[in-house]
Short mmCIF file of C-alpha atoms in Angstrom, two decimals:
data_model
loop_
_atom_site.label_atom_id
_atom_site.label_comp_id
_atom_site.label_asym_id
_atom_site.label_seq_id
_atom_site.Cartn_x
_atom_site.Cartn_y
_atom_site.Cartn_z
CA UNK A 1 0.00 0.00 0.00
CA UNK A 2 1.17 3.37 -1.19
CA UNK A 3 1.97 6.37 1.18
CA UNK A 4 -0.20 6.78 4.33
CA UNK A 5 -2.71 4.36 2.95
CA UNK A 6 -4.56 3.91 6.01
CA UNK A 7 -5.02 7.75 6.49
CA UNK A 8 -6.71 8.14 2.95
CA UNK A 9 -8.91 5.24 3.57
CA UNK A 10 -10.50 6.44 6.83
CA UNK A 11 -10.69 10.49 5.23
CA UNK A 12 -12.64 8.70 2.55
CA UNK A 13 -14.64 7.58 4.35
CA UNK A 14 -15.52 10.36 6.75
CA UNK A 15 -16.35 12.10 3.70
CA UNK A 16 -18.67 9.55 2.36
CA UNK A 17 -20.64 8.95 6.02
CA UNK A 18 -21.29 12.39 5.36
CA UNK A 19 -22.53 12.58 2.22
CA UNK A 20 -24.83 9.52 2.41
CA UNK A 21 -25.24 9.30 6.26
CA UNK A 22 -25.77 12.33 7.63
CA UNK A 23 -22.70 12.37 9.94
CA UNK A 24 -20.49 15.58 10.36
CA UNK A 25 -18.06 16.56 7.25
CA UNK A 26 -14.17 16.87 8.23
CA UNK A 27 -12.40 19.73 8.98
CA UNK A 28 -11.86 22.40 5.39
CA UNK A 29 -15.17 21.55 3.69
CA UNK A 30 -17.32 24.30 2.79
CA UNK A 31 -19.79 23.98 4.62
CA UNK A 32 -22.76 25.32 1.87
CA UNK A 33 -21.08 23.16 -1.22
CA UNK A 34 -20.75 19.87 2.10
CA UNK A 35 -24.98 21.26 2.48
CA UNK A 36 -25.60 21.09 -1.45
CA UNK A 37 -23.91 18.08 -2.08
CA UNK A 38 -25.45 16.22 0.64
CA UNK A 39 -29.10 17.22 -0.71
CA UNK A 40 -27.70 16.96 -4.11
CA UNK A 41 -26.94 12.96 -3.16
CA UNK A 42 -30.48 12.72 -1.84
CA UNK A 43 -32.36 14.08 -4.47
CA UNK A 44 -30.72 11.25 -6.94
CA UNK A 45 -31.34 8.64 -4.64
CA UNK A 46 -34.89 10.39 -4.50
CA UNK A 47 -35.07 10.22 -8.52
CA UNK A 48 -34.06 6.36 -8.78
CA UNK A 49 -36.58 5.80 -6.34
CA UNK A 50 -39.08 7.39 -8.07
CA UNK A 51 -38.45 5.45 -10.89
CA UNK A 52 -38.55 2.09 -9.71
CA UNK A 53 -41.53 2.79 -7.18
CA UNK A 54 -43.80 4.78 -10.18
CA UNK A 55 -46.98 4.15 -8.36
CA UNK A 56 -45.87 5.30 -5.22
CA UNK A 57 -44.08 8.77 -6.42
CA UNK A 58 -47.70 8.92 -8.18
CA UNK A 59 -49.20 8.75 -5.08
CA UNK A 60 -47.27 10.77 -2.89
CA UNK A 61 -47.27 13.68 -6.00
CA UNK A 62 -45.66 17.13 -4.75
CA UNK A 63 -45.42 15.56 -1.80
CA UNK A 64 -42.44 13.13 -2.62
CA UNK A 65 -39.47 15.08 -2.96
CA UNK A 66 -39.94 16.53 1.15
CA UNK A 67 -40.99 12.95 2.52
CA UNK A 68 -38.31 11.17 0.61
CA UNK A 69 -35.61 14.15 1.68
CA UNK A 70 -36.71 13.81 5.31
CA UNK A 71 -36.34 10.01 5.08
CA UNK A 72 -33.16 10.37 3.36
CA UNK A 73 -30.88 12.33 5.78
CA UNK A 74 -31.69 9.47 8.38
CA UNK A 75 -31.17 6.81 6.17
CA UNK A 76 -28.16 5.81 3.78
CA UNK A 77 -28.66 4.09 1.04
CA UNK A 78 -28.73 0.18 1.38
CA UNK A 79 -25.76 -1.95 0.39
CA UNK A 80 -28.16 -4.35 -1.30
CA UNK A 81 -31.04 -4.11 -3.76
CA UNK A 82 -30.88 -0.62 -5.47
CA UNK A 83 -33.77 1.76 -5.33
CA UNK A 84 -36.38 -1.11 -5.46
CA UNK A 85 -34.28 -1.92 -1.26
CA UNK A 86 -34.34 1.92 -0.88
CA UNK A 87 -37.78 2.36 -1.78
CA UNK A 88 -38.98 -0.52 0.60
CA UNK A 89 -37.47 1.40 3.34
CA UNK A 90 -38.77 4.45 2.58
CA UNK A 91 -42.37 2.88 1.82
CA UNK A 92 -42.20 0.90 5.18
CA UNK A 93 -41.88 4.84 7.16
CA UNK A 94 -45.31 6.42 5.27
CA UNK A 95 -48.86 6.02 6.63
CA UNK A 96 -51.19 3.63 5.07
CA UNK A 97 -53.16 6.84 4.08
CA UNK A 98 -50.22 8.10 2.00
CA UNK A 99 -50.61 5.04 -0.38
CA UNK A 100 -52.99 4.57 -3.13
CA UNK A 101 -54.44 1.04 -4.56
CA UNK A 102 -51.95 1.06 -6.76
CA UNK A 103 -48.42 1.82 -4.61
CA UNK A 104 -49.97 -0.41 -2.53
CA UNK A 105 -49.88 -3.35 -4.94
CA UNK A 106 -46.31 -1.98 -5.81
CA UNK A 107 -45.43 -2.38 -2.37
CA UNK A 108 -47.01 -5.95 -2.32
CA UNK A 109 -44.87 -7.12 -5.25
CA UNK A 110 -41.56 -5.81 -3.90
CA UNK A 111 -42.09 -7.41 -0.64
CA UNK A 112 -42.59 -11.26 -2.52
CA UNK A 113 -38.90 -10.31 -3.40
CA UNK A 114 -37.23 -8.19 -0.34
CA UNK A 115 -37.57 -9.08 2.55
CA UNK A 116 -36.96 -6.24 5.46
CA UNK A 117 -35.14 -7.83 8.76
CA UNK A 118 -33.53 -5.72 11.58
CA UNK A 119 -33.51 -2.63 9.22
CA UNK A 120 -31.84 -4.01 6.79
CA UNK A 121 -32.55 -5.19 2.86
CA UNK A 122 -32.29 -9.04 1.81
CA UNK A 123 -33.61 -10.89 -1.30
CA UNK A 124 -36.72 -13.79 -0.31
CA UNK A 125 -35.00 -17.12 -0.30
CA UNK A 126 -38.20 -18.75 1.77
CA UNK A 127 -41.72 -18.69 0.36
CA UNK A 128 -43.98 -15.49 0.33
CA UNK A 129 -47.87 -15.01 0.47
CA UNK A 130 -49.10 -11.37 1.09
CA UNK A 131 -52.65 -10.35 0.45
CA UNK A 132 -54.31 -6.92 0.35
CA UNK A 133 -57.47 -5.75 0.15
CA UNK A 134 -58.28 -3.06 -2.81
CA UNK A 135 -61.45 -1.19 -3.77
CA UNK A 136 -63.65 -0.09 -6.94
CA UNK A 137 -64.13 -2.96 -7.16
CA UNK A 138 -63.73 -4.30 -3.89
CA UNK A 139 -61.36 -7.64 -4.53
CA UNK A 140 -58.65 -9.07 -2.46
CA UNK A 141 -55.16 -8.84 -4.53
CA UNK A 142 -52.94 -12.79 -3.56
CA UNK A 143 -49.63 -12.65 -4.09
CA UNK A 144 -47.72 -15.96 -3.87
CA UNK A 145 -43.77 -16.42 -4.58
CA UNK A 146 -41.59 -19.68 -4.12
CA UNK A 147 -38.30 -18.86 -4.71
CA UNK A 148 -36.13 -18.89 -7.26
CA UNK A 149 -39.45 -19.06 -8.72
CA UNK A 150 -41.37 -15.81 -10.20
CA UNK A 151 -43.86 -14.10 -8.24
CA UNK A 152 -47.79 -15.39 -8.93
CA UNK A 153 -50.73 -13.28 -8.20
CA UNK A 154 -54.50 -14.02 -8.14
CA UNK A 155 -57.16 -11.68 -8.11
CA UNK A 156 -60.86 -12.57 -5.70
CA UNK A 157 -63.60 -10.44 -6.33
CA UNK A 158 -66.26 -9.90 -3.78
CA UNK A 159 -68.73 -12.36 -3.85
CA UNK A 160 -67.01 -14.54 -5.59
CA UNK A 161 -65.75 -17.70 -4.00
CA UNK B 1 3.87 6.86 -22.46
CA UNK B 2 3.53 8.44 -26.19
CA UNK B 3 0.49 9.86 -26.96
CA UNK B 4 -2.53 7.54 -27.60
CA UNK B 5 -4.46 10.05 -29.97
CA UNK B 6 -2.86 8.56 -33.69
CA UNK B 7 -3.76 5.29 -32.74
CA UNK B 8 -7.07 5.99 -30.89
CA UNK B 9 -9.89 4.51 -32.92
CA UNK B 10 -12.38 7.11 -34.77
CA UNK B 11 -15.87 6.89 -32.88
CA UNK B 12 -17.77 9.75 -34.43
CA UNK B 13 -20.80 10.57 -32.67
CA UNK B 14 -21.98 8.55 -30.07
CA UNK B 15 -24.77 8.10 -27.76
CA UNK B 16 -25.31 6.23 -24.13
CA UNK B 17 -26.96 3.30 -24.61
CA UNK B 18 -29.79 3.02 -22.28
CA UNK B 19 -33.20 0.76 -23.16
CA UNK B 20 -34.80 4.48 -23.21
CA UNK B 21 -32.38 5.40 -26.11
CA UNK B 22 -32.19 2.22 -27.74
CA UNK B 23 -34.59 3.56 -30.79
CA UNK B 24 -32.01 6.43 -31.38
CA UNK B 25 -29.28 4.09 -31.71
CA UNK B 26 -29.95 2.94 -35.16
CA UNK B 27 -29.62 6.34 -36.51
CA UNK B 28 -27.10 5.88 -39.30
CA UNK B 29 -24.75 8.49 -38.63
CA UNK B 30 -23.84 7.59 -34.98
CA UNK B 31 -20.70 5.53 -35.02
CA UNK B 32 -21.00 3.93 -31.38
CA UNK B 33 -22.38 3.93 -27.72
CA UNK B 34 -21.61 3.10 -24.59
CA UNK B 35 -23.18 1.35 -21.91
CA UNK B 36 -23.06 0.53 -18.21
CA UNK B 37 -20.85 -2.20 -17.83
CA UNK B 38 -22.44 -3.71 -14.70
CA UNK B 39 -25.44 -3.81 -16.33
CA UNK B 40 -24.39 -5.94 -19.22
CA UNK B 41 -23.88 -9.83 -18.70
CA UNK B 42 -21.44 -10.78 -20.45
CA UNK B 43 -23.02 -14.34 -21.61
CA UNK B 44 -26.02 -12.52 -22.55
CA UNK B 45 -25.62 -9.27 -23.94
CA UNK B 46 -29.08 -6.89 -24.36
CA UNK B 47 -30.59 -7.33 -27.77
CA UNK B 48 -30.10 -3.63 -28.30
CA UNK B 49 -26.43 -3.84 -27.80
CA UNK B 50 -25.79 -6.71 -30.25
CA UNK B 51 -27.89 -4.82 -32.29
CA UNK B 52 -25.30 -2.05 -32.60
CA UNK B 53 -22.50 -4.19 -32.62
CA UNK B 54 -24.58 -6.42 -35.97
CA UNK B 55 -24.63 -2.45 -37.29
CA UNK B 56 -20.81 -2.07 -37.05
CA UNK B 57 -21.13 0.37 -34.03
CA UNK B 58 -18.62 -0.01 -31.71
CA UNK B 59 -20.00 -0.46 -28.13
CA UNK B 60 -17.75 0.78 -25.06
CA UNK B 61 -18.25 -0.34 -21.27
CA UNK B 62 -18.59 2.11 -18.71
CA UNK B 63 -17.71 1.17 -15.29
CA UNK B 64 -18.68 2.81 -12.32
CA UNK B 65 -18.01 0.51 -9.63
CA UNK B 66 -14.06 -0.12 -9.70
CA UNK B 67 -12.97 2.43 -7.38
CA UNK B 68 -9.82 3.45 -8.88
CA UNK B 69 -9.76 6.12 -6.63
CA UNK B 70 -10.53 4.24 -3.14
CA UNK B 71 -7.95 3.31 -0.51
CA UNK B 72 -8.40 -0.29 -1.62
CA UNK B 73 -7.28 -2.20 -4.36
CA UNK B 74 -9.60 -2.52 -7.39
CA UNK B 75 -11.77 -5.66 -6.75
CA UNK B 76 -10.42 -8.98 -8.89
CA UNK B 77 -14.17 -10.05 -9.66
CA UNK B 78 -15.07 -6.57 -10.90
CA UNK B 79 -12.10 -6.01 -12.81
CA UNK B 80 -13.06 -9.66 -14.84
CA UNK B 81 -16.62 -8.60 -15.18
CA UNK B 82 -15.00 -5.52 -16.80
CA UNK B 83 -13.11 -7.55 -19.17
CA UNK B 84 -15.44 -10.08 -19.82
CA UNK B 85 -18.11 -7.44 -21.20
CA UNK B 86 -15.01 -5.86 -23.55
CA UNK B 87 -14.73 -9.10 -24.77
CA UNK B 88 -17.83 -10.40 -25.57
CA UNK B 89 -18.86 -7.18 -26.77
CA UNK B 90 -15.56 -6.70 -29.10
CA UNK B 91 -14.97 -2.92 -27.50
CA UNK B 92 -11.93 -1.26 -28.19
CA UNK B 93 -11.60 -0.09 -25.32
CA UNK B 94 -13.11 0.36 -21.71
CA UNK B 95 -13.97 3.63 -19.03
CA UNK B 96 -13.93 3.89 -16.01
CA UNK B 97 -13.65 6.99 -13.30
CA UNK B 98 -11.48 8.71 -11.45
CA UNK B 99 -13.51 8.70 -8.48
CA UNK B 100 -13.92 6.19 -5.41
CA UNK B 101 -17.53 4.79 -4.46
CA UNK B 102 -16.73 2.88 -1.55
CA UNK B 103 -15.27 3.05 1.81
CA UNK B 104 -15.13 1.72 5.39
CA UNK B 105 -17.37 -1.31 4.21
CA UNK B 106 -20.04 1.27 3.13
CA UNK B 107 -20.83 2.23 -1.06
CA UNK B 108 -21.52 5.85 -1.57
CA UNK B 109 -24.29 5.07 -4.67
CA UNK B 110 -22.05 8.07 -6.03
CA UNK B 111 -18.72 8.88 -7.80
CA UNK B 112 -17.05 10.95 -4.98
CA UNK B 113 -14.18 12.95 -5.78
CA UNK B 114 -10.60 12.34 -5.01
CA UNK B 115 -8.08 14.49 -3.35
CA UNK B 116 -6.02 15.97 -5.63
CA UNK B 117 -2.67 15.31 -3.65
CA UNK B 118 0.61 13.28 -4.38
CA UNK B 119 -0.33 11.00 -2.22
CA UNK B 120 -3.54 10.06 -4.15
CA UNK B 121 -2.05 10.24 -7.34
CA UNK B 122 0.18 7.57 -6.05
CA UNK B 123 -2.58 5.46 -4.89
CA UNK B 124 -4.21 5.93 -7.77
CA UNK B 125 -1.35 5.00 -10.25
CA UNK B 126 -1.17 1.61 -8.49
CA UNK B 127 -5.12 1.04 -8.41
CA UNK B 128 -4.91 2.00 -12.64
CA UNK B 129 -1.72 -0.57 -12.74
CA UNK B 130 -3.59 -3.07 -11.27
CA UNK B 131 -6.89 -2.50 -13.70
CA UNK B 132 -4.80 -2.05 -16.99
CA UNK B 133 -3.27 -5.59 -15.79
CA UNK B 134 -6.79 -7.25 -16.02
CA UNK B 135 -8.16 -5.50 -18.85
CA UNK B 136 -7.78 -6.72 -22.97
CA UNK B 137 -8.29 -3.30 -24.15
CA UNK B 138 -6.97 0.14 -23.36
CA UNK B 139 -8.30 1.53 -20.29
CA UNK B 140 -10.00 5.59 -20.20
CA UNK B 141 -10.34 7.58 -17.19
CA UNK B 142 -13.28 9.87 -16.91
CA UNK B 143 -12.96 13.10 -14.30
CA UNK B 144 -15.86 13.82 -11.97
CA UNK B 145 -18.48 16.44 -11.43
CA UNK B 146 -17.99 17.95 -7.54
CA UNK B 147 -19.85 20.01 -5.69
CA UNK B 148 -17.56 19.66 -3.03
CA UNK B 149 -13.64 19.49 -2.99
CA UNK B 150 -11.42 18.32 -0.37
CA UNK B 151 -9.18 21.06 1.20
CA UNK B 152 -5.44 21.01 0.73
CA UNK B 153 -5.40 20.66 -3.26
CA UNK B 154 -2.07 20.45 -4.60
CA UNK B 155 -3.09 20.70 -8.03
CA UNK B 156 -5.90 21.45 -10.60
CA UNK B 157 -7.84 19.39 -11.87
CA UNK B 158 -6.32 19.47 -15.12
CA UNK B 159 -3.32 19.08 -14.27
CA UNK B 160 -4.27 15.94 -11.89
CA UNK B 161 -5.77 14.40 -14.78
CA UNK B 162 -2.79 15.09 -16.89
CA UNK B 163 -0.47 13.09 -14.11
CA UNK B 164 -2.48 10.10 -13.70
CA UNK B 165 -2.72 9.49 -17.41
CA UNK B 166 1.23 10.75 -17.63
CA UNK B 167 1.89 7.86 -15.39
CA UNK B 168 -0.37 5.45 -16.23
CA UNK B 169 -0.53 6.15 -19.92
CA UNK B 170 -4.56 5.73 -19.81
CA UNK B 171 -6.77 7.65 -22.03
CA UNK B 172 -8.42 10.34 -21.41
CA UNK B 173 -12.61 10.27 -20.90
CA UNK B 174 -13.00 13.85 -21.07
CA UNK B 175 -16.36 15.29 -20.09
CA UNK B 176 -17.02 18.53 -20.70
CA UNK B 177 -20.17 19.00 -18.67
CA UNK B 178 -18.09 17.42 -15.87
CA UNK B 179 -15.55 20.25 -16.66
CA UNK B 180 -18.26 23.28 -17.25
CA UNK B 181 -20.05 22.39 -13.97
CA UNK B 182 -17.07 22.11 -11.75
CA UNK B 183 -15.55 25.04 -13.48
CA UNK B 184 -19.09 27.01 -12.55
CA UNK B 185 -19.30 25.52 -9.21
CA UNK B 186 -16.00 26.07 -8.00
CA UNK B 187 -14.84 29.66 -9.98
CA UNK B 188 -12.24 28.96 -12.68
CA UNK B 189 -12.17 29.63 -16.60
CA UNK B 190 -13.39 26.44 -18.23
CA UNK B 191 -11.92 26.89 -21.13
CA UNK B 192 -8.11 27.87 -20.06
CA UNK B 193 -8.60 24.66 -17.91
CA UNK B 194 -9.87 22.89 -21.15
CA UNK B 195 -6.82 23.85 -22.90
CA UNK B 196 -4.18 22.00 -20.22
CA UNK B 197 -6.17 18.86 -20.16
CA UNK B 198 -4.26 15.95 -22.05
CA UNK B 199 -5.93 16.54 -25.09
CA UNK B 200 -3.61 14.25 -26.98
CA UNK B 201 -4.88 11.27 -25.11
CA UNK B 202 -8.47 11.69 -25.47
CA UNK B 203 -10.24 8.51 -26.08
CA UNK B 204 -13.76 9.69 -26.22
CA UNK B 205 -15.88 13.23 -25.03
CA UNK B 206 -18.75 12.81 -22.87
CA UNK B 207 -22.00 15.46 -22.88
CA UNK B 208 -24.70 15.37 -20.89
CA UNK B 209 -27.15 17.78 -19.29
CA UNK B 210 -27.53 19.69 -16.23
CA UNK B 211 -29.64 22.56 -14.73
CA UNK B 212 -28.84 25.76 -12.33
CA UNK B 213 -30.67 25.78 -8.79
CA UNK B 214 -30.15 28.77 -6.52
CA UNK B 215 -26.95 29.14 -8.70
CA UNK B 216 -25.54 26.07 -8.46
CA UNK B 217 -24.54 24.31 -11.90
CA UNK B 218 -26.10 20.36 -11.08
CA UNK B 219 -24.67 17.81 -13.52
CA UNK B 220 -27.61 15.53 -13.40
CA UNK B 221 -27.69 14.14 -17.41
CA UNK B 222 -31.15 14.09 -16.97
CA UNK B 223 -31.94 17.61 -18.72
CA UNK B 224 -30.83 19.30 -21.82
CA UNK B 225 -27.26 20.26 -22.29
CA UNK B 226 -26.87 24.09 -21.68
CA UNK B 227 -25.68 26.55 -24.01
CA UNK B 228 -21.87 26.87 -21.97
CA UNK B 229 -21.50 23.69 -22.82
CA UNK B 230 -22.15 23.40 -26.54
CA UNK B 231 -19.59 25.84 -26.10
CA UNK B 232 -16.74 23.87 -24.64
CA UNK B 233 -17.79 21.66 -27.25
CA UNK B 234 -17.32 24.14 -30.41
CA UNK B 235 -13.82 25.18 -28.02
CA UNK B 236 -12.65 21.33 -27.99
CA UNK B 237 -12.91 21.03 -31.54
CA UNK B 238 -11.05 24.34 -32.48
CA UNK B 239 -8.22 23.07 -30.56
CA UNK B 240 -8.21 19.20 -31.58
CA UNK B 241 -9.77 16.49 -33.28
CA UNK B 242 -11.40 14.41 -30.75
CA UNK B 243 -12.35 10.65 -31.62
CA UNK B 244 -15.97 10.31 -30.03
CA UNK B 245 -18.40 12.63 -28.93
CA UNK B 246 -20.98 11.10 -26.99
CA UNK B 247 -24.42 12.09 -25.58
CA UNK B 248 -25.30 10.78 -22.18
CA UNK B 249 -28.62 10.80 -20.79
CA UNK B 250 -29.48 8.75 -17.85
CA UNK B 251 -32.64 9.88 -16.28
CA UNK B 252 -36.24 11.86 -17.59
CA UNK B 253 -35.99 11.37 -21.23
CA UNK B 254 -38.08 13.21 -23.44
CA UNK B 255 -39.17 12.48 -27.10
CA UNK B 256 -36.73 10.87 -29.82
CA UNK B 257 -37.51 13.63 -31.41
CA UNK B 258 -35.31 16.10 -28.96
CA UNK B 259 -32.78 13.39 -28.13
CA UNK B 260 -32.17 13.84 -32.07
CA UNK B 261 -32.50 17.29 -31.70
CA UNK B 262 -29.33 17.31 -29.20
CA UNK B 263 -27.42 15.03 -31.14
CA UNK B 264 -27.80 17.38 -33.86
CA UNK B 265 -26.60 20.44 -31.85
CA UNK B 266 -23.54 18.61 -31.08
CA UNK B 267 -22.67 17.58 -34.24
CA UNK B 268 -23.05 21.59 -34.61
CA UNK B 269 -21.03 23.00 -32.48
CA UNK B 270 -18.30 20.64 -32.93
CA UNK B 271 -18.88 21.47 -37.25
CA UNK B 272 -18.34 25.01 -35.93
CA UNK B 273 -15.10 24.11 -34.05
CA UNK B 274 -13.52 22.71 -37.01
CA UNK B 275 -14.19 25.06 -39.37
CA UNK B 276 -12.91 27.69 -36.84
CA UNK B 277 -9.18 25.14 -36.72
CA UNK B 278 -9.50 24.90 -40.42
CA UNK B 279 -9.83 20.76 -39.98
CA UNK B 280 -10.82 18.79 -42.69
CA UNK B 281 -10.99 15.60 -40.96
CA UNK B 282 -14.30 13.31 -41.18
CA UNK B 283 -16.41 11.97 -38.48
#
């Protein structure tokens, strides 16, 4: 290892934890560029999100960018998964009443492949059946995955058996 | 290291190859594109890709996960995934950046800049040793956009750049938006900086879009490419005949219609930048 290897390593990474994790940047960083590249950070993680959760950025509307922001400064991005992991986080800290039918049944399908344990992202490798119920018209969505299989979904109606 | 630009293949125009783009690809006057390399399996290319490659494009990996710039060595498994993409894709050659995206155990999601210090440009030389080791083709280095810098610089940018590929002999991955929005962000002349890049080893030029915010410059390649950098563009090609000149758009795309439309101002402004050299060369 070149020079004072160990001493570039561990600035690196103060710089990173806070860029992505909200800790304190080191000493002779502007502080308003540290600021604006910190949001700048978030707001990408906020637009890949957005794009793999399109139902729920629908559903959330003007209201995305501040939620997603707020969540973002607490959270760094996972190590697994992408923005489909991110977006389960994120999606697991809203209210039931943020989420439409639809972001709903996006959430459904990204659970059948992520699971969520201890805070942190991993893909299924047991079994998964979720159900939720969705209106107009009322029907109950089933959503069945045996991995490495593809997830399955069946649609009841009401009164229907 | 002599200078890489006589033997640096002629790219022409270019665009990033993205499934969003693919539709643009086929237009007959772009000579190549480039494409994510860790998206690309290397046993089973995207149809779009081969596509190019059937058209006589050539079709050059990006990566964005090596870490050249990191305290670690560059990862063994990366660098063959790297390689293995060149190959099955036939590239001539390969980018990467000269950034780092990982440390302590934890990935940034993000190219984050690198001190520009001896002591990284020694770190860095080794890390670019290491890569040009595992790769088949000639290896380019792309330079970062930054809205911060570390303190302590002991050089420019451009003259960083110009070490690392001095002692490395790597091409150069020049971006010009990448140059226009640190240059804006961070108060310097773009184009006196432009001219002491290492012109002579440019592989490729990168363009992408941006947009101003409480007047800061963000490099996002997810808007269209401002008018200061169509500029840079029309300056690059005064000064030299640059292989490639490729359009990268990652995020938001509009209509094929205004994807074409930014291709063609391009191809414009570097028209203009010839003319103004009094270059006769094609492409």
């Amino acid at each position: 290892m070149a020079a004072d290897g160990r001493g570039y390593g561990e600035r690196q990474t103060q710089l990173l934890c806070a860029l992505v994790a909200g800790r304190d940047f080191p000493e002779g960083f502007e502080p308003d560029k540290a600021e604006d590249a910190s949001r700048s950070l978030r707001r990408k993680r906020g637009r890949a999100v957005a794009r793999a959760w399109p139902a729920l950025a629908l559903a959330l509307g003007s209201r995305f960018d501040e939620r997603f922001d707020a969540f973002a400064r607490g959270a760094a991005a996972p190590a697994l998964g992408d923005a489909l992991a991110d977006g389960l986080a994120f999606a697991r800290t809203l209210d039931r009443s943020d989420l439409s039918d639809d972001a709903r049944v996006e959430l459904l399908f990204a659970r059948a492949r992520l699971a969520h344990r201890a805070g942190v992202p991993r893909w299924r490798r047991s079994p998964f059946l979720g159900a939720i119920a969705l209106h107009d018209p009322r029907r109950l969505l089933v959503v069945v995955r045996i991995p490495p299989g593809g997830t399955r979904s069946l649609v009841l109606r009401a009164g229907r058996v | 290291m002599t200078a890489a630009h006589a033997t640096t293949r002629r790219l022409g125009l270019g665009i990033g190859w993205r499934p969003e783009t693919d539709v643009l690809a086929a237009r007959p006057e772009l000579g190549f594109v480039e494409a994510v390399a860790e998206s690309v399996d290397p046993r089973r290319p995207p149809a779009g890709l081969l596509a190019a490659r059937e058209r006589g494009m050539a079709v050059i990996p990006h990566g964005i996960s090596l870490s050249l710039g990191g305290a670690e060595r560059p990862d063994g498994r990366r660098l063959a995934h790297l390689a293995a993409v060149a190959e099955g894709l036939g590239s001539p050659l390969v980018s990467e950046h000269i950034a780092f995206v990982r440390a302590g155990g934890q990935e940034a999601g993000h190219l984050l800049p690198v001190p520009r210090t001896r002591e990284a440009l020694e770190i860095m030389t080794e890390n670019v040793a290491i890569a040009q080791r595992a790769l088949p083709v000639p290896l380019a280095l792309e330079h970062v956009a930054t809205l911060v810098e570390w303190p302590g610089a002991e050089y420019d940018e451009a003259t960083f750049v110009s070490e690392l590929l001095d002692r490395t002999g790597a091409l150069l991955l020049l971006d010009l938006s990448n140059l226009y929005a640190n240059a804006h962000n961070h108060g310097y002349d773009a184009r006196e900086a432009l001219t002491r890049f290492p012109l002579e080893r440019i592989a490729y030029v990168h363009v992408g879009g941006g947009y101003y915010r409480d007047g800061v410059y963000h490099d996002t390649h997810g808007d269209p490419v401002v008018p200061g950098v169509l500029e840079l563009v029309e300056e690059l090609f005064a000064l030299t005949d640059a292989p490639g000149l490729l359009l990268e758009r990652d995020d938001n795309f509009p209509t094929g219609q205004e994807l074409a439309n930014e291709l063609d101002a391009m191809a414009e402004a570097a028209r203009r930048g010839r003319e103004r050299r009094g270059g006769t060369d094609g492409g």
